Structure formats: structure tokens, C-alpha cells
CSV table of C-alpha atoms in Angstrom, one decimal:
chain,number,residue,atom,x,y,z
A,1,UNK,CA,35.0,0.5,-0.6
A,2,UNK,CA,36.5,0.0,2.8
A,3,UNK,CA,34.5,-1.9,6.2
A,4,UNK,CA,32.9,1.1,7.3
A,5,UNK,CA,31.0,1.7,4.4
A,6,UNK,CA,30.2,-1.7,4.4
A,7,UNK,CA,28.5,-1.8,7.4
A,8,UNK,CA,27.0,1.0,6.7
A,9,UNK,CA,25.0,-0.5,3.6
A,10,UNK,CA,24.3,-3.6,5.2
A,11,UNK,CA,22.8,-1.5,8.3
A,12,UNK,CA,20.9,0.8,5.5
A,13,UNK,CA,19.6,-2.3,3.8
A,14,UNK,CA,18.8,-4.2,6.6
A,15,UNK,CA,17.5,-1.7,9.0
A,16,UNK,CA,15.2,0.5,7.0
A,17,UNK,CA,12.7,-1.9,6.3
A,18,UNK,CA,11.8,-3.1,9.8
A,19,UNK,CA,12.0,0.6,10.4
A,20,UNK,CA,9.5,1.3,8.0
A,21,UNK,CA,7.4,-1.5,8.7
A,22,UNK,CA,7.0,-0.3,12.4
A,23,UNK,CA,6.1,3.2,11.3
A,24,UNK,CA,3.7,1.7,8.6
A,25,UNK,CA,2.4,-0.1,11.5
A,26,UNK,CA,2.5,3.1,14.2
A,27,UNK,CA,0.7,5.2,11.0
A,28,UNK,CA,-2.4,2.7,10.9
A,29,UNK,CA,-2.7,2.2,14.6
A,30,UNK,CA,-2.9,6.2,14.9
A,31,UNK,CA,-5.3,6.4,12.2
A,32,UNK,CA,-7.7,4.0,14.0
A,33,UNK,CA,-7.7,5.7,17.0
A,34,UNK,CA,-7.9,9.0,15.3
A,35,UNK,CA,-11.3,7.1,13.8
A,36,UNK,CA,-12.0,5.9,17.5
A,37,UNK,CA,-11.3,2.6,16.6
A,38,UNK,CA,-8.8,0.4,17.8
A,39,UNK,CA,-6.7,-0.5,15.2
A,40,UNK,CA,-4.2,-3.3,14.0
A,41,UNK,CA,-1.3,-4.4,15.9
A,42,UNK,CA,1.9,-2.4,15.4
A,43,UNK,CA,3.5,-5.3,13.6
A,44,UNK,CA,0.2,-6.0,11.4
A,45,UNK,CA,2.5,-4.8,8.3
A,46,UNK,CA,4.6,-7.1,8.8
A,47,UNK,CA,2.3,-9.5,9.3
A,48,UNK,CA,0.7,-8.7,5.7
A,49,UNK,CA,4.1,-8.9,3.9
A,50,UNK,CA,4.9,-12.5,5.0
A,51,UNK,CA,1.1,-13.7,3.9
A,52,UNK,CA,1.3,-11.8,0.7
A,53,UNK,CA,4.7,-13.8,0.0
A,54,UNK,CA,2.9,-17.0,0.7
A,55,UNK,CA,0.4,-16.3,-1.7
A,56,UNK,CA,0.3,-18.0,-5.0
A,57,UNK,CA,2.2,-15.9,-7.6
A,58,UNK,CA,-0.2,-14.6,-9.9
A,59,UNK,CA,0.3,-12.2,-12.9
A,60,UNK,CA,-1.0,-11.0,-16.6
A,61,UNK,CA,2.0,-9.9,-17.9
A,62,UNK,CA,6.0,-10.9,-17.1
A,63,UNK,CA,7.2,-7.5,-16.9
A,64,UNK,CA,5.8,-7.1,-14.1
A,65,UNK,CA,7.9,-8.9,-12.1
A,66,UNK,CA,11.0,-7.3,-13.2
A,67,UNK,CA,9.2,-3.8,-12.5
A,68,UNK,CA,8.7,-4.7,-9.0
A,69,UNK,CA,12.2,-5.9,-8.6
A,70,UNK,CA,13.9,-2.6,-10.5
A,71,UNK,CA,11.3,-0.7,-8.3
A,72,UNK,CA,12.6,-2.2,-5.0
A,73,UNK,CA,16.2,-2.3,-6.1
A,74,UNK,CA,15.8,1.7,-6.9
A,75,UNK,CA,14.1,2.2,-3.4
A,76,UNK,CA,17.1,0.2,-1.8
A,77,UNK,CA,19.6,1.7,-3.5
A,78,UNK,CA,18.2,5.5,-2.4
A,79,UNK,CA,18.6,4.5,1.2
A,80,UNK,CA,22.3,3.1,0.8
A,81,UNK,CA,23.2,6.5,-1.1
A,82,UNK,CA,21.7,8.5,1.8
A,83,UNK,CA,23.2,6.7,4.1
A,84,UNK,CA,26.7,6.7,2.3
A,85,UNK,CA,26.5,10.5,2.4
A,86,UNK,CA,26.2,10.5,-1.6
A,87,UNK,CA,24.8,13.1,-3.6
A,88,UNK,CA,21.2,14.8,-3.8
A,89,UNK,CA,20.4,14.9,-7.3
A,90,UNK,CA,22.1,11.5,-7.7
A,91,UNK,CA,19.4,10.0,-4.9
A,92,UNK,CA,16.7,11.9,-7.2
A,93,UNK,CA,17.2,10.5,-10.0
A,94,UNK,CA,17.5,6.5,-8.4
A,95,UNK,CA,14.2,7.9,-7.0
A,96,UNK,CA,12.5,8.4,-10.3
A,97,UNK,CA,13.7,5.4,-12.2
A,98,UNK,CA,12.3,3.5,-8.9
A,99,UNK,CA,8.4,5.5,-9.6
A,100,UNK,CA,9.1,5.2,-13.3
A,101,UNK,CA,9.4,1.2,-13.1
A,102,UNK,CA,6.7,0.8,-10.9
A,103,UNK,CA,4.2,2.7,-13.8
A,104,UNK,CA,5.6,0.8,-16.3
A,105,UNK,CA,4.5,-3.0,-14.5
A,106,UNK,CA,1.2,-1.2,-14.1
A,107,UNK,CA,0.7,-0.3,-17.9
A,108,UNK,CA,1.9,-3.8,-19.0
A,109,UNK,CA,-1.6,-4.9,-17.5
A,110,UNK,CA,-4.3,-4.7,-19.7
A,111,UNK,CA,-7.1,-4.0,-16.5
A,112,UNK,CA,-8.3,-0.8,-17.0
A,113,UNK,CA,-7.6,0.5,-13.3
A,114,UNK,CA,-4.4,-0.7,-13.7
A,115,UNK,CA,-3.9,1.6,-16.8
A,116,UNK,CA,-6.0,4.7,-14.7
A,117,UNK,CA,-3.6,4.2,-11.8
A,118,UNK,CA,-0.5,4.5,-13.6
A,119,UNK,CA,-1.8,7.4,-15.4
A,120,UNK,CA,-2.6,9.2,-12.2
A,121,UNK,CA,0.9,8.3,-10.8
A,122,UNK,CA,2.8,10.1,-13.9
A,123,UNK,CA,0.8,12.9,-12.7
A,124,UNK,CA,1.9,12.5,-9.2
A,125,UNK,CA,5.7,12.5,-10.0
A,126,UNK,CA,5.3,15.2,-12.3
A,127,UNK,CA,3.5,17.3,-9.4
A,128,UNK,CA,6.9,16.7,-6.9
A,129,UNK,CA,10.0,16.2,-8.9
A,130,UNK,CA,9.9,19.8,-9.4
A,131,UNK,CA,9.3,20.4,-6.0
A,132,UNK,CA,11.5,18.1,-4.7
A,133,UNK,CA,14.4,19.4,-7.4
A,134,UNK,CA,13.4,22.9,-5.8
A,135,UNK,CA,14.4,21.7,-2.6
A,136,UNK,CA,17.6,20.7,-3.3
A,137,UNK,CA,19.0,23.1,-5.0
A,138,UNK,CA,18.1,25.5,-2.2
A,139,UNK,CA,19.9,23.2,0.1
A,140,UNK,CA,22.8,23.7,-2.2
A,141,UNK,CA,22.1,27.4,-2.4
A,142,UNK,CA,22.5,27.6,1.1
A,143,UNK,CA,25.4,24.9,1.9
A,144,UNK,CA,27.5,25.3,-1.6
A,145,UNK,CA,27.1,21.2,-2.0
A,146,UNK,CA,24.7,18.4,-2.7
A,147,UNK,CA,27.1,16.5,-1.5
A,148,UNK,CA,25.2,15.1,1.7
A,149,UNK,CA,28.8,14.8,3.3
A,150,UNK,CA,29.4,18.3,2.5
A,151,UNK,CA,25.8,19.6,4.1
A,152,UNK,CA,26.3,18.3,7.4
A,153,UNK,CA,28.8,20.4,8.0
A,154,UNK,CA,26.6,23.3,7.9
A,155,UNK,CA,26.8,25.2,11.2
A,156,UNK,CA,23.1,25.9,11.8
A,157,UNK,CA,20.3,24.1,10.9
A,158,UNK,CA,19.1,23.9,7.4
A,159,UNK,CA,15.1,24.7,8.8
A,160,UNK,CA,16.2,27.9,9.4
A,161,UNK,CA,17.5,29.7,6.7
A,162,UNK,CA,15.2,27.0,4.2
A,163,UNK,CA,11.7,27.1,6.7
A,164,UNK,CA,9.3,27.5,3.8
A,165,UNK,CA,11.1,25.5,1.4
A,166,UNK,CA,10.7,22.1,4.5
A,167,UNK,CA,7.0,23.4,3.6
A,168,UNK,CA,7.2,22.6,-0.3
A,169,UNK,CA,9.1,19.5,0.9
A,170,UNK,CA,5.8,18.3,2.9
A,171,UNK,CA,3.9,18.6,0.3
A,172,UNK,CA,6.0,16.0,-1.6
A,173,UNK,CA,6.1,13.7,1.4
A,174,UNK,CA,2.5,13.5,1.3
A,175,UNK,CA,2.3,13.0,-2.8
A,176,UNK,CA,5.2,10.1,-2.1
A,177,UNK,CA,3.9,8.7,1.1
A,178,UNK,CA,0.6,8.2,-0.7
A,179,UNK,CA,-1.6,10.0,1.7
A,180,UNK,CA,-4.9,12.2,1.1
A,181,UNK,CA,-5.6,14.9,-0.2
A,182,UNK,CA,-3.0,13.4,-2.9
A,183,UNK,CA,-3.2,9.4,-2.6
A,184,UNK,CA,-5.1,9.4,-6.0
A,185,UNK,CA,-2.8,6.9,-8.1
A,186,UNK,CA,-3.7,4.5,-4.5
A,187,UNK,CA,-4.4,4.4,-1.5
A,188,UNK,CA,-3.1,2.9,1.8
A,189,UNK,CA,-6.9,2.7,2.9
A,190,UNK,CA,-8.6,-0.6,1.3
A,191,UNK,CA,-11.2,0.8,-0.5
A,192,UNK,CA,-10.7,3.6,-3.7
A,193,UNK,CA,-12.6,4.5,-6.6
A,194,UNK,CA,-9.9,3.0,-8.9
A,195,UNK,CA,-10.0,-1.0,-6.5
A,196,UNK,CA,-6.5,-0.4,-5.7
A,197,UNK,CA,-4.8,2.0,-8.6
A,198,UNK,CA,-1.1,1.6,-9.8
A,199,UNK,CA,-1.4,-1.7,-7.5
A,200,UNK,CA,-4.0,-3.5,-8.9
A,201,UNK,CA,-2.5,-6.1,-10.9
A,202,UNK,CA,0.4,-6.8,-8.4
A,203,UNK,CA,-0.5,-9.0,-6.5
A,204,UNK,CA,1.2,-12.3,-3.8
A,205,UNK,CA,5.1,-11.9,-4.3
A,206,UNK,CA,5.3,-9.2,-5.8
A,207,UNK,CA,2.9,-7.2,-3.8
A,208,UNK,CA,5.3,-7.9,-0.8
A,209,UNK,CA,7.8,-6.7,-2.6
A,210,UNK,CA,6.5,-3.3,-3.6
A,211,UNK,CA,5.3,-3.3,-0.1
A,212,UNK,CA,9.0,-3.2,1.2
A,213,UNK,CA,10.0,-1.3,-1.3
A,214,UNK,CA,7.5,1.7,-0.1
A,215,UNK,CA,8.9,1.1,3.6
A,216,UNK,CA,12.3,1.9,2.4
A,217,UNK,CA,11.2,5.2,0.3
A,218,UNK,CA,9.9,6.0,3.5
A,219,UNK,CA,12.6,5.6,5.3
A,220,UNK,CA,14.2,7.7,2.5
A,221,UNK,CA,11.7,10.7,2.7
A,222,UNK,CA,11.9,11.0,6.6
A,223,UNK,CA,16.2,10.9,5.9
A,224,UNK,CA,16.0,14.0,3.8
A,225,UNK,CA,13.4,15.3,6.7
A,226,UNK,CA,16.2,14.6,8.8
A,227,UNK,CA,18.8,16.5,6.7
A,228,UNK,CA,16.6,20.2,7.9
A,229,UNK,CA,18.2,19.3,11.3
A,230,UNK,CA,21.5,17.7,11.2
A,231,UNK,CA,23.1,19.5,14.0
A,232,UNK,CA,21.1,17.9,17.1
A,233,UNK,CA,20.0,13.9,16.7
A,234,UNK,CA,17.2,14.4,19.1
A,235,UNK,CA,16.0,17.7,17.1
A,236,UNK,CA,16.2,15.7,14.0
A,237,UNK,CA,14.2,12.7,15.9
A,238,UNK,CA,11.5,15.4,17.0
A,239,UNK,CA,11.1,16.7,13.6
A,240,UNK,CA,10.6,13.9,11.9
A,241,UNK,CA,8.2,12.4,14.7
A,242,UNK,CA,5.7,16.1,14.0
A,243,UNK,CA,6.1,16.0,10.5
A,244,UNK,CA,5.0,12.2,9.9
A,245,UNK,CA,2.1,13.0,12.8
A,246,UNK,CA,1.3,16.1,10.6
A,247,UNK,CA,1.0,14.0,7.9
A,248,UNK,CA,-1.0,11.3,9.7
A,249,UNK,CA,-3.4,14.3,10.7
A,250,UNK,CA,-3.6,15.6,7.1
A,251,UNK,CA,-4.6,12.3,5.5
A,252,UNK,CA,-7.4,11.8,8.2
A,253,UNK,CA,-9.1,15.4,7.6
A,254,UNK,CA,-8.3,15.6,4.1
A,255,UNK,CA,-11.0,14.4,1.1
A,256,UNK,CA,-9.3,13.1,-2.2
A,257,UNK,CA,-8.5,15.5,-4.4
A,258,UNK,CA,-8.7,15.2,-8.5
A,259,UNK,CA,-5.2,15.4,-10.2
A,260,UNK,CA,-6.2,18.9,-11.6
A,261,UNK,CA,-6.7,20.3,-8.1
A,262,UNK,CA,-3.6,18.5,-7.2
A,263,UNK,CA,-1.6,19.7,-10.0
A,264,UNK,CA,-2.5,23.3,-9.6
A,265,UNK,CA,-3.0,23.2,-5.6
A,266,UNK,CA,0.8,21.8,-5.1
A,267,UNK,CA,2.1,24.0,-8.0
A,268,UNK,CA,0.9,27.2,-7.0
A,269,UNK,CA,1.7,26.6,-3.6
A,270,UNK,CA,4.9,24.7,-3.7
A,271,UNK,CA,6.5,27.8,-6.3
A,272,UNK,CA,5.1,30.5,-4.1
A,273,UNK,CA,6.7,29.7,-1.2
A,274,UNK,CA,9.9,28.4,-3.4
A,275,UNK,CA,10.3,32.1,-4.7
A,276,UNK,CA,9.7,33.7,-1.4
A,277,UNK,CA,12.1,31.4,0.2
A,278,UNK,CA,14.3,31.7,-2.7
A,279,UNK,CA,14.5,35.6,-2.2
A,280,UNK,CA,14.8,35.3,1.5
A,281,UNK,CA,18.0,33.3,0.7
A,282,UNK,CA,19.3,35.5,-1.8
A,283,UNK,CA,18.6,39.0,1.1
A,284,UNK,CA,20.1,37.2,3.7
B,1,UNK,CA,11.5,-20.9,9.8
B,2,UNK,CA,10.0,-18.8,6.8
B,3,UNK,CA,7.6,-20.9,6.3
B,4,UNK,CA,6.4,-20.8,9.8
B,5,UNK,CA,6.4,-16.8,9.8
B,6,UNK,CA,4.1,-17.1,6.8
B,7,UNK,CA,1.8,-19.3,8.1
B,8,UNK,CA,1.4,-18.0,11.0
B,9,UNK,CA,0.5,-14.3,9.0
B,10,UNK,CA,-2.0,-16.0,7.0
B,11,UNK,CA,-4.3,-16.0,9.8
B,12,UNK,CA,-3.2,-12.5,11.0
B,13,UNK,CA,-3.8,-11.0,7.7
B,14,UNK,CA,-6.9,-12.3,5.8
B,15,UNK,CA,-8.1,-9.7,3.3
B,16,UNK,CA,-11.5,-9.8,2.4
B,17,UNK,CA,-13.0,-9.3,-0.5
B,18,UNK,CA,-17.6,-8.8,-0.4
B,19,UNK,CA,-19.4,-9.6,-3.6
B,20,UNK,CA,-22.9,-9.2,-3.3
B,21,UNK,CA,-24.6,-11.5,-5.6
B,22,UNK,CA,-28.4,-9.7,-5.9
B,23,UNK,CA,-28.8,-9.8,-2.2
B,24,UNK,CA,-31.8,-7.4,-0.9
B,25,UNK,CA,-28.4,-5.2,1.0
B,26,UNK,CA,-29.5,-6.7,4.4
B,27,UNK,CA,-26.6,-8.8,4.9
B,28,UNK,CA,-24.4,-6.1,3.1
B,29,UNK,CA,-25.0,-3.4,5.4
B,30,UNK,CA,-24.2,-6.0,8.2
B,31,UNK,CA,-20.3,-6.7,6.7
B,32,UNK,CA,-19.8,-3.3,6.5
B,33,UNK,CA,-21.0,-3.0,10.0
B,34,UNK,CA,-18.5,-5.1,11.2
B,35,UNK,CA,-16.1,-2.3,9.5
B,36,UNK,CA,-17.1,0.4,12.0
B,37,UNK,CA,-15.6,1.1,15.2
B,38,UNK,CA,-17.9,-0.7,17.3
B,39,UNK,CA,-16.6,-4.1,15.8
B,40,UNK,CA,-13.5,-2.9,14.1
B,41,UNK,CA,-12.3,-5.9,12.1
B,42,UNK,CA,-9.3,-4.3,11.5
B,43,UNK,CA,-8.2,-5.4,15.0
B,44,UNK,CA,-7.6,-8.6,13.5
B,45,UNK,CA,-6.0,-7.2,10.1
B,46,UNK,CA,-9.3,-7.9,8.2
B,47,UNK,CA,-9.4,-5.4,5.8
B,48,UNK,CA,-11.9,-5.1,3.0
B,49,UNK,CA,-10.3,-4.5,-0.1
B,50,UNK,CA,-11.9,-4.3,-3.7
B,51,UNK,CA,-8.9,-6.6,-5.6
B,52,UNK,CA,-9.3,-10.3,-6.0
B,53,UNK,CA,-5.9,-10.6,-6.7
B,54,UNK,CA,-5.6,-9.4,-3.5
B,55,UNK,CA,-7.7,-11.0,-1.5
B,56,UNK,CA,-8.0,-14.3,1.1
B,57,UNK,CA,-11.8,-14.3,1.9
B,58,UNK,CA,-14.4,-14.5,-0.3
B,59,UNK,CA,-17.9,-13.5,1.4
B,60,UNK,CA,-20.5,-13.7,-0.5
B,61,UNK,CA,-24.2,-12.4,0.1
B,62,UNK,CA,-27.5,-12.9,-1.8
B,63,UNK,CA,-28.7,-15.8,-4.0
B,64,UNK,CA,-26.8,-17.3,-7.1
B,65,UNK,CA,-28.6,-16.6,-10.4
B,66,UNK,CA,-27.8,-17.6,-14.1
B,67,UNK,CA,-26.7,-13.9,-14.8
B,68,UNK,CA,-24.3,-13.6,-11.5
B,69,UNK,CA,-23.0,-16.9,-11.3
B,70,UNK,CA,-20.4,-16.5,-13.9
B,71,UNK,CA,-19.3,-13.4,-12.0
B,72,UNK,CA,-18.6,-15.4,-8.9
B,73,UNK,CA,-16.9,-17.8,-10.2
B,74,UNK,CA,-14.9,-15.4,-12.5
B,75,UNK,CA,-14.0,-13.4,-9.0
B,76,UNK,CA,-13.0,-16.7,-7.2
B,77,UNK,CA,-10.5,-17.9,-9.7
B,78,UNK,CA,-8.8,-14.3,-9.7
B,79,UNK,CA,-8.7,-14.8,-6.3
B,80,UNK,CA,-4.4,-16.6,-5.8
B,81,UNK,CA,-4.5,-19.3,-3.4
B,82,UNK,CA,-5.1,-20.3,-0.8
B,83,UNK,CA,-8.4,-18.5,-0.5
B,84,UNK,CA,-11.3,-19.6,1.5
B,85,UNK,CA,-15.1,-18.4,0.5
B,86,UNK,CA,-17.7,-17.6,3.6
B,87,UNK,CA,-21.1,-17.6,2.4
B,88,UNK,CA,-23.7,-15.0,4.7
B,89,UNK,CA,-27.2,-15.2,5.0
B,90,UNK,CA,-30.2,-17.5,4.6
B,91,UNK,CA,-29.8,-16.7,0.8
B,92,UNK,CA,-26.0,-17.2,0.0
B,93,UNK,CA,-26.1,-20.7,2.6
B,94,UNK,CA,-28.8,-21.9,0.7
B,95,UNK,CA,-31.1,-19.6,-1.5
B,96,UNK,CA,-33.4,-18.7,1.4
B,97,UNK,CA,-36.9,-17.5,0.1
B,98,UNK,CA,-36.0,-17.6,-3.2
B,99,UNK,CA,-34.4,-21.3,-3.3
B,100,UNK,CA,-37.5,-22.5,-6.2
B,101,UNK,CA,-37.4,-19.7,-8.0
B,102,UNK,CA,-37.3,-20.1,-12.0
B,103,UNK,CA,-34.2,-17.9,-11.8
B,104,UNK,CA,-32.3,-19.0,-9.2
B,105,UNK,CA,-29.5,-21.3,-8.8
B,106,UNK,CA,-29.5,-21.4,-5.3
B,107,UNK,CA,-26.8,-21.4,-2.2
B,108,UNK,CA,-23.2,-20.3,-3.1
B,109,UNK,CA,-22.4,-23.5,-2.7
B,110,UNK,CA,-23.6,-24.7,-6.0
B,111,UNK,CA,-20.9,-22.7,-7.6
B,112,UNK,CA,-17.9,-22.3,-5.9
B,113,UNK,CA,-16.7,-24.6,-2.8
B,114,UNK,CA,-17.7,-22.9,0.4
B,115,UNK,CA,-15.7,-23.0,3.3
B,116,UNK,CA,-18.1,-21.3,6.4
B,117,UNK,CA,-21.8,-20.6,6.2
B,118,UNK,CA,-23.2,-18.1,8.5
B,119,UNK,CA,-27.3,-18.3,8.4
B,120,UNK,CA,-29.7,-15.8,9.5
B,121,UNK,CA,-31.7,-13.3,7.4
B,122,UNK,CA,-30.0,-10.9,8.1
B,123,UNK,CA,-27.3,-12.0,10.5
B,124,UNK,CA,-25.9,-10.4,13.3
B,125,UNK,CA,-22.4,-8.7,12.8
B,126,UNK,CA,-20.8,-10.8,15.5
B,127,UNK,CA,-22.3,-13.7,13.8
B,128,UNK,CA,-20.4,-12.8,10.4
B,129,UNK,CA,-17.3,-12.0,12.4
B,130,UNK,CA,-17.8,-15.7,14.0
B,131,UNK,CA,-17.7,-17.2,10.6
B,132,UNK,CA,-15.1,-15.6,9.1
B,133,UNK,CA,-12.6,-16.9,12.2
B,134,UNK,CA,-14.6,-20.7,11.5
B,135,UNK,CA,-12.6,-19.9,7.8
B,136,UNK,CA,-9.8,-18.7,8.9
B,137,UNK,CA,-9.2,-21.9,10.6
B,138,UNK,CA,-9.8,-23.7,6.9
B,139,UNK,CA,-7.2,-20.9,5.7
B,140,UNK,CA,-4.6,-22.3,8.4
B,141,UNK,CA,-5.0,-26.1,7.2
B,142,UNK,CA,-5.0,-24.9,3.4
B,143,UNK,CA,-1.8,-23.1,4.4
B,144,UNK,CA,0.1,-26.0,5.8
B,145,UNK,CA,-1.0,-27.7,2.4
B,146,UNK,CA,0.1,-25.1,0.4
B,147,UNK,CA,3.7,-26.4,1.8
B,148,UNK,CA,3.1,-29.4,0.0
B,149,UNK,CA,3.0,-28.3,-3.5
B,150,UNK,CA,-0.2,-27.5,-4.2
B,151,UNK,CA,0.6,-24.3,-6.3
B,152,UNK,CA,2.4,-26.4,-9.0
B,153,UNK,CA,-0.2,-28.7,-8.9
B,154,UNK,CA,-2.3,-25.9,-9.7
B,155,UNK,CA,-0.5,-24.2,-12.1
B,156,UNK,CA,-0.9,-28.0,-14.1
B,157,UNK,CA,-4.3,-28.2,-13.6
B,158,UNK,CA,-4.9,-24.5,-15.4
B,159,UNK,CA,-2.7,-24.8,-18.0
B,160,UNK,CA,-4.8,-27.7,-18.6
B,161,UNK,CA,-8.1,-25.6,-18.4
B,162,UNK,CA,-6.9,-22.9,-21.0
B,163,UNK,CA,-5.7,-25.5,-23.1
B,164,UNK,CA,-9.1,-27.4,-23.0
């Protein structure tokens, strides 16, 4: 490994959290106003990360703590790989064994909400991996790689030929970025039928933790977001900007749906426009 | 330097947590009126969450009983420190009307330690809001003691409770 990928990990590793945090913090300030109220500081995430790792540690079962640290170690290690220019299905899979870990701390607590939430997140990941594996492979479809290296060479931008398939992609953004109509394992809002899902029995420390870890998986999502316009940095920025405002939008209109509505709602969706876009590929 | 950050976000970030020990809902509706956009708490990074293992504030409304009072202090020891406890109302300061009843324990205070006590019947949401900044200035001073090794002192003092 020579300096410049180096510095490229450290910037990856050190970056993308205070990235995240500011958008966690832009996301919640948007949502207040888009509630007419006023909202938290920009910086109140960060603010909520340092008192949770204050807090006095706190937990049923001692798996747990390894499952937060395996989960934030995954979410790390899928922003260095992006950012090393590594490959897609590689990032998927460090992506999974990230949402895996973090179901398994949940079912080593007895509490029964603990248990519901990490039910409803299995059901989650098994509603995007597909869609997300869809995704990639029609960016190798269309650029011959998954190499990430490879796919910025592309000449035009990957939203063109692939314009329905950034769709499907939204869809998952919204499952992984926990956001309504799909934030059913938990929510970013305070208050859910299930106290706080998949979350409930982390708590201090380790909350934090999990905390960061979700700021650099979204950091990650808004990189592949990214990918759809490689060519032009400010079209990328722009992109990314409407989409996470979309999805802002989205989670303040949007009731709570039940899994099976998710399940067959993202599906039926998410494989429609895959085919069509799929064929459009292919007649090209 | 760390240990200044977090201090200083203990204050910034006080989750609350509302249990409602058989109040008449008077005082309920006004915490949750201190949710809606007129007051906004979440200016301040209150936010009412539904976890004591995630919560700093404990405000409670309504009278102690004998049936609830095992529930209150069950939810205050899930609750990690440090956590502070704001009791609202004529009934949760001190059992209001129903102080002599046969059933009743009385104020909050008879079961858990209370930190802030914000009377009226029901009070006013900028009254609530008042107390809950009185006990975030507790939470500040049982942060700077937290420095000083209180958890492990804690952990001792548990271990000796479950092995009672």
C-alpha cells in the first residue's frame, strides 16, 4: 500500500463521520421546519454522540458490544473500499456482515422489542440486497467492471443509460437510511410502536457507536449516489443534495408501512423498473 | 479535552423519558405540549424517547401508588447514569388531592430521589420547560461527578444488590 492510499483511508475514516453527522444534523433541522418548527442545532448529533459516550455503560448481554464494534468496523471498512476505488460486490457484502452484526446484538437481548426489531430488520435487508445487487450488476452491464476504478472511466454518466435503475436504488436508500414509509425495524423519530426497535437494548457507549457507524453507511449510500454522476463533481454534488432532500420530503409525507406492504411495495416496484431498465440496456 | 466535549453535551442533549404514574392526563397533555411547534423542545435537543436505557430525564406525572411504584422505580434503575428525575404537578411533587388516600403513597419523592419539582395542577408548558432546565443544571454537577468515579462505585454497589 503506498502514501496515497494512505491518505486516502485516513481521509475516508476521518472525514465521513463529521460528514455524516452534519447531514444527520441538516436532515433534522429540515424536518423541523418542514413541521414548522424550529429544530435542533446543526451540530445537535454531534452533540448526542459525545453525551451518549459519557453515559454509564449498560448492557444484558456481552455480545453486544462486539456486535456494535463488528457493526461499525463493517460501516468503516465500506467507506475506505469506496474510497480506494475497490469493488461493488465486495462493498456489498462488508455491507451485509455490518446489518447482519447489528441483528445479531439485538437478538442476544431477551426484551421483546429488541427481538421484534431485529426481526423487522432481516426483513428490511432482505427487501434491498436484491435491489441493491440489481443495481450493480447493471452498472457492470453497462461499464464491463465493478471495479469502481474501472467505472469512472465511463464516458457519460451512469443516470443516463441506468435512470430507472438510480430509482430502485432510492428505494434502498430509504430502507438503509431508516426513513418512512420503510423505517419499521426503527426510527430516527423518538417515538415508535416498537420504543426504539433493533436499538432498544443498545444503549450509552455503544449507542454512540452504532450512531457513527449509521453516519458512515450514510456517507457510503450518498458515494454510490455519487457514482450515477462521476463525470462532473458539481453534478454529482447536486444529485446527491435532491436525492437526500427527496428523501427528507418522503419521510415527512409518508405513514409507516407494515413489512408485508414493504416487502411487496419495494419488490414489485424495484423488479419492474429493473426489467424495463434491464431491456432498455440490452436495445440500446 | 474529551471529557469537557461530553460534558458540555450532556446539557445539550437530555433525552426524556414521561411515565405517567395514574395521573388524571392533565399534566400529560401539557409535556406533550411542550413537543409541538409552539414550544419545540427539540430546539434544545430534548427529545422524548420511549427507552430508559436511553434516557437522561425522568418526568414523572400523577400520584405514587402501591401498584405503580414498583414500576417507577423499575424504570429509574434502567435508566444509566447520570440521570436526573423531574417530578410535574401538584400530584407527582406531593400527592395533591389525593395525598391521604388509603391507596396512595404520595409525591414521587417517596420513591425515587427527585431532582426538580414543578407544582401546579396542571402546569403551564413553560413552567415544565422551566423545570426541566432547574435539572439540567443538577445533570451538569452529576456530570462533573461522574469524572470522579462514580460509575465503578456504582457498578460495586449493584453487584452488591443482586447478590443480596
Amino acid at each position: 500500500m503506498n502514501m496515497e492510499n494512505l491518505a486516502t483511508v485516513a481521509l475516508a475514516v476521518l472525514l465521513s463521520p463529521l460528514l455524516g453527522g452534519v447531514v444527520a444534523g441538516l436532515d433534522r433541522k429540515i424536518t423541523a421546519r418542514l413541521q414548522g418548527r424550529y429544530g435542533p442545532p446543526i451540530l445537535q448529533s454531534f452533540y448526542d454522540v459525545f453525551k451518549l459516550i459519557g453515559k454509564e455503560r449498560m448492557i444484558v448481554n456481552p455480545w453486544q458490544i462486539l456486535c456494535a464494534y463488528v457493526y461499525l468496523v463493517a460501516a468503516m471498512l465500506t467507506v475506505v473500499l469506496l474510497a480506494l476505488q475497490s469493488d461493488l460486490l465486495l462493498v456489498f457484502f462488508v455491507l451485509a456482515v455490518g446489518g447482519v452484526f447489528l441483528v445479531i446484538g439485538a437478538l442476544a437481548a431477551p426484551s421483546p422489542y429488541s427481538q421484534v426489531g431485529a426481526q423487522r430488520e432481516l426483513i428490511q435487508m432482505l427487501t434491498y440486497e436484491p435491489l441493491l445487487i440489481l443495481v450493480f450488476v447493471s452498472i457492470y452491464l453497462v461499464t464491463g467492471s465493478y471495479k469502481i476504478s474501472e467505472i469512472l472511466k465511463f464516458q457519460e454518466p451512469l443516470l443516463i443509460p441506468l435512470a430507472l435503475m438510480y430509482i430502485v436504488l432510492g428505494y434502498a436508500l430509504t430502507i438503509k437510511l431508516r426513513k418512512s414509509p420503510f423505517d419499521i425495524s426503527t426510527s430516527h423519530h423518538a417515538h415508535q410502536e416498537i420504543v426504539k426497535g433493533v436499538l432498544t437494548e443498545y444503549s450509552g457507549p455503544y449507542l454512540a457507536i452504532i450512531e457513527v457507524a449509521h453516519w458512515y453507511e450514510t456517507v457510503f449510500i450518498l458515494g454510490i449516489c455519487a457514482l450515477f454522476w462521476h463525470t462532473n463533481p458539481v453534478g454529482a454534488l447536486v444529485l446527491v443534495g435532491l436525492t437526500y432532500l427527496a428523501e427528507i420530503v418522503v419521510d415527512n409525507i409518508c405513514a409507516r408501512l407494515t413489512w408485508r406492504w414493504m416487502l411487496g411495495y419495494v419488490w414489485s416496484t424495484g423488479l419492474l423498473l429493473s426489467f424495463a431498465n434491464y431491456t432498455w440496456i440490452y436495445v440500446r | 479535552m474529551l471529557k469537557k466535549l461530553v460534558n458540555g453535551s450532556r446539557v445539550k442533549s437530555p433525552w426524556l423519558i414521561h411515565l405517567d404514574c395514574s395521573s388524571c392526563n392533565g399534566c400529560d397533555i401539557e409535556v406533550l405540549a411542550c413537543l409541538t411547534p409552539l414550544y419545540d423542545v427539540e430546539r434544545f435537543g430534548i427529545l422524548n424517547v420511549g427507552n430508559p436505557k436511553h434516557a437522561d430525564l425522568l418526568v414523572v406525572t400523577g400520584t405514587v401508588n402501591h401498584r405503580n411504584q414498583k414500576v417507577l422505580e423499575n424504570i429509574y434503575d434502567q435508566m444509566p447514569e447520570p440521570k436526573v428525575v423531574v417530578a410535574v404537578g401538584a400530584c407527582g411533587c406531593s400527592g395533591g388531592v389525593f395525598r391521604d388516600s388509603f391507596n396512595v403513597v404520595g409525591g414521587v419523592d417517596k420513591v425515587i430521589p427527585v431532582d426538580a419539582y414543578v407544582p401546579g395542577c396542571a402546569p403551564k408548558p413553560e413552567a415544565i420547560i422551566d423545570g426541566i432546565v432547574l435539572a439540567l443544571e443538577k445533570l451538569a454537577e452529576k456530570g462533573k461527578r461522574v469524572d470522579q468515579g462514580i460509575f465503578e462505585r456504582l457498578v460495586g454497589t449493584r453487584q452488591a444488590i443482586t447478590s443480596r
